[in-house]
Amino acid sequence: MPQGKPSVVPDDGLTTRQRRNRPLVVVHTGIGKGKSTAAFGLALRAWNQGWPIGVFQFVKSAKWKVGEENALRVLGASGEGGSVDWHKMGEGWSWVQRDAQMDNEEKAREGWEQVKRDLAAETYKLYVLDEFAYPMHWGWVDTDEVVSVLRERPGTQHVVITGRNAPGALVEFADLVTDMSKVKHPMDAGQKGQRGIEW
């Protein structure tokens, strides 16, 4: 395994091992494709390490069949790696305004309350909060509260949050932030999403 050398070694009183193993908050944001896909890639790595994984899908329809869900559920049930729990809170598409917005808001808040309970109980080692940037961006969930809860979370729990328009306070707090930018996409040429690529 490559031995990366950090460009800065902080004077924080931690040993190299302590600093290396501290829990991370990861944010995948931006208008490009691949935010959730990258998060599920982290989940695969976590599964391989034997970590319990909690996936919380915000905003996307609970009826939507996500390809990674089936794969991770099968892996989680295999007994070879970590366990995988998958929670769906959404009622509609994140980019479509619907009459059921109030129901979406309520489900997003309920989902965040469940995440808070699981963080307090140290239920998982990796949390994938898929599309969670949207409820914060829309004001459904308070960003300052999210940052506070994540800052005070016990143990060594890693959290990855996906979605466009991640709030500035979250981006500033996070340890690792990737902004996915779109250079080109087939939809620009009128091609709809396809199996195996978008889902």
Tab-separated table of C-alpha atoms in Angstrom:
chain	number	residue	atom	x	y	z
A	1	MET	CA	0.000	0.000	0.000
A	2	PRO	CA	1.429	3.430	-0.877
A	3	GLN	CA	2.772	5.435	2.029
A	4	GLY	CA	1.237	8.886	1.605
A	5	LYS	CA	3.039	11.797	3.174
A	6	PRO	CA	0.819	14.631	4.447
A	7	SER	CA	1.946	18.101	3.403
A	8	VAL	CA	1.266	19.389	6.934
A	9	VAL	CA	1.640	17.679	10.305
A	10	PRO	CA	-0.546	19.540	12.807
A	11	ASP	CA	0.605	20.207	16.336
A	12	ASP	CA	-2.510	18.600	17.834
A	13	GLY	CA	-0.910	16.244	20.367
A	14	LEU	CA	-2.129	13.146	18.490
A	15	THR	CA	0.078	10.278	17.435
A	16	THR	CA	0.278	9.467	13.734
A	17	ARG	CA	-1.955	6.420	14.305
A	18	GLN	CA	-4.532	8.423	16.288
A	19	ARG	CA	-4.678	11.096	13.612
A	20	ARG	CA	-4.876	8.513	10.834
A	21	ASN	CA	-7.769	6.639	12.439
A	22	ARG	CA	-9.944	9.561	13.484
A	23	PRO	CA	-13.499	9.429	12.116
A	24	LEU	CA	-14.277	11.491	9.023
A	25	VAL	CA	-17.167	13.506	7.664
A	26	VAL	CA	-17.143	13.253	3.869
A	27	VAL	CA	-19.246	15.398	1.507
A	28	HIS	CA	-19.870	14.647	-2.181
A	29	THR	CA	-21.564	17.659	-3.776
A	30	GLY	CA	-21.727	19.526	-7.095
A	31	ILE	CA	-23.814	19.242	-10.249
A	32	GLY	CA	-21.920	16.321	-11.780
A	33	LYS	CA	-22.896	12.658	-11.815
A	34	GLY	CA	-21.308	10.256	-9.350
A	35	LYS	CA	-21.948	11.643	-5.857
A	36	SER	CA	-23.999	8.691	-4.620
A	37	THR	CA	-21.975	6.228	-6.672
A	38	ALA	CA	-18.790	7.368	-4.920
A	39	ALA	CA	-20.490	7.063	-1.521
A	40	PHE	CA	-21.599	3.510	-2.292
A	41	GLY	CA	-18.036	2.768	-3.341
A	42	LEU	CA	-16.962	3.783	0.174
A	43	ALA	CA	-19.671	1.477	1.511
A	44	LEU	CA	-18.120	-1.411	-0.426
A	45	ARG	CA	-14.764	-0.685	1.172
A	46	ALA	CA	-16.414	-0.477	4.594
A	47	TRP	CA	-18.204	-3.785	4.000
A	48	ASN	CA	-14.875	-5.389	3.131
A	49	GLN	CA	-13.455	-4.141	6.454
A	50	GLY	CA	-16.342	-5.780	8.322
A	51	TRP	CA	-17.917	-2.485	9.358
A	52	PRO	CA	-21.660	-2.221	10.026
A	53	ILE	CA	-23.132	0.166	7.441
A	54	GLY	CA	-26.280	2.276	7.576
A	55	VAL	CA	-27.574	3.758	4.325
A	56	PHE	CA	-30.185	6.494	4.708
A	57	GLN	CA	-31.763	7.627	1.443
A	58	PHE	CA	-33.322	11.070	1.677
A	59	VAL	CA	-35.759	12.572	-0.834
A	60	LYS	CA	-35.546	9.931	-3.588
A	61	SER	CA	-38.694	7.856	-3.903
A	62	ALA	CA	-38.881	4.801	-1.680
A	63	LYS	CA	-40.193	2.963	-4.773
A	64	TRP	CA	-37.071	3.738	-6.784
A	65	LYS	CA	-34.878	0.676	-7.268
A	66	VAL	CA	-31.265	1.677	-6.747
A	67	GLY	CA	-28.804	-0.829	-8.213
A	68	GLU	CA	-26.358	-0.479	-5.354
A	69	GLU	CA	-29.084	-1.311	-2.841
A	70	ASN	CA	-29.534	-4.867	-4.059
A	71	ALA	CA	-25.785	-5.454	-4.292
A	72	LEU	CA	-25.074	-4.107	-0.808
A	73	ARG	CA	-28.000	-5.993	0.721
A	74	VAL	CA	-26.719	-9.259	-0.778
A	75	LEU	CA	-23.210	-8.541	0.478
A	76	GLY	CA	-24.509	-7.558	3.916
A	77	ALA	CA	-26.439	-10.817	4.204
A	78	SER	CA	-23.513	-12.943	2.988
A	79	GLY	CA	-21.851	-13.070	6.403
A	80	GLU	CA	-18.468	-12.377	4.825
A	81	GLY	CA	-18.131	-8.636	5.529
A	82	GLY	CA	-20.024	-5.993	7.437
A	83	SER	CA	-23.779	-5.800	7.888
A	84	VAL	CA	-25.847	-3.404	5.765
A	85	ASP	CA	-29.099	-1.707	6.779
A	86	TRP	CA	-30.932	0.346	4.133
A	87	HIS	CA	-33.448	3.022	5.136
A	88	LYS	CA	-35.622	4.901	2.613
A	89	MET	CA	-37.248	8.148	3.699
A	90	GLY	CA	-38.110	9.921	0.435
A	91	GLU	CA	-41.409	10.237	-1.364
A	92	GLY	CA	-40.360	11.983	-4.570
A	93	TRP	CA	-37.520	13.130	-6.773
A	94	SER	CA	-35.086	15.617	-5.366
A	95	TRP	CA	-35.217	17.833	-8.452
A	96	VAL	CA	-39.021	17.859	-8.899
A	97	GLN	CA	-41.340	20.057	-6.833
A	98	ARG	CA	-44.480	18.154	-5.850
A	99	ASP	CA	-47.655	18.876	-3.926
A	100	ALA	CA	-46.443	16.404	-1.325
A	101	GLN	CA	-43.560	18.665	-0.254
A	102	MET	CA	-44.772	18.806	3.350
A	103	ASP	CA	-44.758	15.003	3.495
A	104	ASN	CA	-41.201	15.015	2.099
A	105	GLU	CA	-40.133	17.540	4.726
A	106	GLU	CA	-41.618	15.450	7.506
A	107	LYS	CA	-39.946	12.267	6.257
A	108	ALA	CA	-36.606	14.055	5.936
A	109	ARG	CA	-36.877	15.281	9.528
A	110	GLU	CA	-37.888	11.802	10.717
A	111	GLY	CA	-34.914	10.370	8.859
A	112	TRP	CA	-32.540	12.847	10.498
A	113	GLU	CA	-33.972	11.994	13.932
A	114	GLN	CA	-33.251	8.309	13.237
A	115	VAL	CA	-29.689	9.129	12.166
A	116	LYS	CA	-29.212	11.081	15.411
A	117	ARG	CA	-30.439	8.108	17.461
A	118	ASP	CA	-28.132	5.730	15.601
A	119	LEU	CA	-25.140	8.059	15.993
A	120	ALA	CA	-25.783	8.319	19.734
A	121	ALA	CA	-26.044	4.518	19.978
A	122	GLU	CA	-23.001	4.012	17.713
A	123	THR	CA	-25.103	1.632	15.594
A	124	TYR	CA	-22.899	1.837	12.499
A	125	LYS	CA	-19.269	2.449	11.622
A	126	LEU	CA	-20.203	4.057	8.256
A	127	TYR	CA	-23.297	6.166	7.569
A	128	VAL	CA	-24.227	6.993	3.979
A	129	LEU	CA	-26.662	9.924	4.091
A	130	ASP	CA	-27.642	9.882	0.429
A	131	GLU	CA	-29.096	13.147	-0.948
A	132	PHE	CA	-29.009	14.630	2.566
A	133	ALA	CA	-27.582	17.922	1.267
A	134	TYR	CA	-31.014	18.730	-0.215
A	135	PRO	CA	-33.008	18.801	3.056
A	136	MET	CA	-30.371	21.120	4.512
A	137	HIS	CA	-30.277	23.322	1.401
A	138	TRP	CA	-34.084	23.620	1.406
A	139	GLY	CA	-34.197	24.412	5.132
A	140	TRP	CA	-36.038	21.217	6.074
A	141	VAL	CA	-33.217	20.210	8.428
A	142	ASP	CA	-31.091	22.766	10.266
A	143	THR	CA	-27.493	22.709	9.001
A	144	ASP	CA	-26.052	24.097	12.234
A	145	GLU	CA	-27.708	21.275	14.170
A	146	VAL	CA	-26.332	18.706	11.731
A	147	VAL	CA	-22.807	20.090	12.118
A	148	SER	CA	-23.161	20.141	15.908
A	149	VAL	CA	-24.423	16.545	16.067
A	150	LEU	CA	-21.666	15.341	13.758
A	151	ARG	CA	-19.009	17.234	15.733
A	152	GLU	CA	-20.168	15.595	18.984
A	153	ARG	CA	-20.776	12.089	17.658
A	154	PRO	CA	-19.177	9.428	19.852
A	155	GLY	CA	-16.767	6.707	18.847
A	156	THR	CA	-15.216	6.300	15.421
A	157	GLN	CA	-18.224	6.707	13.150
A	158	HIS	CA	-17.610	7.873	9.578
A	159	VAL	CA	-20.360	9.828	7.808
A	160	VAL	CA	-20.651	10.521	4.077
A	161	ILE	CA	-23.257	13.012	2.830
A	162	THR	CA	-24.236	13.400	-0.826
A	163	GLY	CA	-26.273	15.900	-2.809
A	164	ARG	CA	-26.045	19.140	-4.740
A	165	ASN	CA	-25.793	22.492	-2.992
A	166	ALA	CA	-24.175	21.263	0.218
A	167	PRO	CA	-24.436	24.189	2.665
A	168	GLY	CA	-21.283	26.208	3.291
A	169	ALA	CA	-21.227	25.440	7.020
A	170	LEU	CA	-21.234	21.701	6.287
A	171	VAL	CA	-18.517	22.041	3.643
A	172	GLU	CA	-16.364	24.061	6.035
A	173	PHE	CA	-16.797	21.496	8.831
A	174	ALA	CA	-16.265	18.347	6.735
A	175	ASP	CA	-12.905	16.602	6.574
A	176	LEU	CA	-13.123	15.557	2.925
A	177	VAL	CA	-15.168	17.419	0.319
A	178	THR	CA	-15.424	16.569	-3.369
A	179	ASP	CA	-17.289	18.819	-5.788
A	180	MET	CA	-18.403	16.746	-8.761
A	181	SER	CA	-18.397	18.957	-11.832
A	182	LYS	CA	-20.056	18.027	-15.103
A	183	VAL	CA	-17.956	18.293	-18.239
A	184	LYS	CA	-20.320	16.335	-20.481
A	185	HIS	CA	-23.385	14.090	-20.047
A	186	PRO	CA	-25.466	12.084	-22.549
A	187	MET	CA	-28.613	13.917	-21.401
A	188	ASP	CA	-27.116	17.080	-22.960
A	189	ALA	CA	-27.615	15.345	-26.323
A	190	GLY	CA	-31.167	14.197	-25.506
A	191	GLN	CA	-30.320	10.705	-24.263
A	192	LYS	CA	-32.252	9.561	-21.208
A	193	GLY	CA	-30.683	7.657	-18.326
A	194	GLN	CA	-30.083	3.968	-18.850
A	195	ARG	CA	-29.871	0.755	-16.844
A	196	GLY	CA	-26.495	-0.008	-15.352
A	197	ILE	CA	-25.368	3.606	-15.698
A	198	GLU	CA	-27.931	5.710	-13.804
A	199	TRP	CA	-29.483	2.870	-11.784
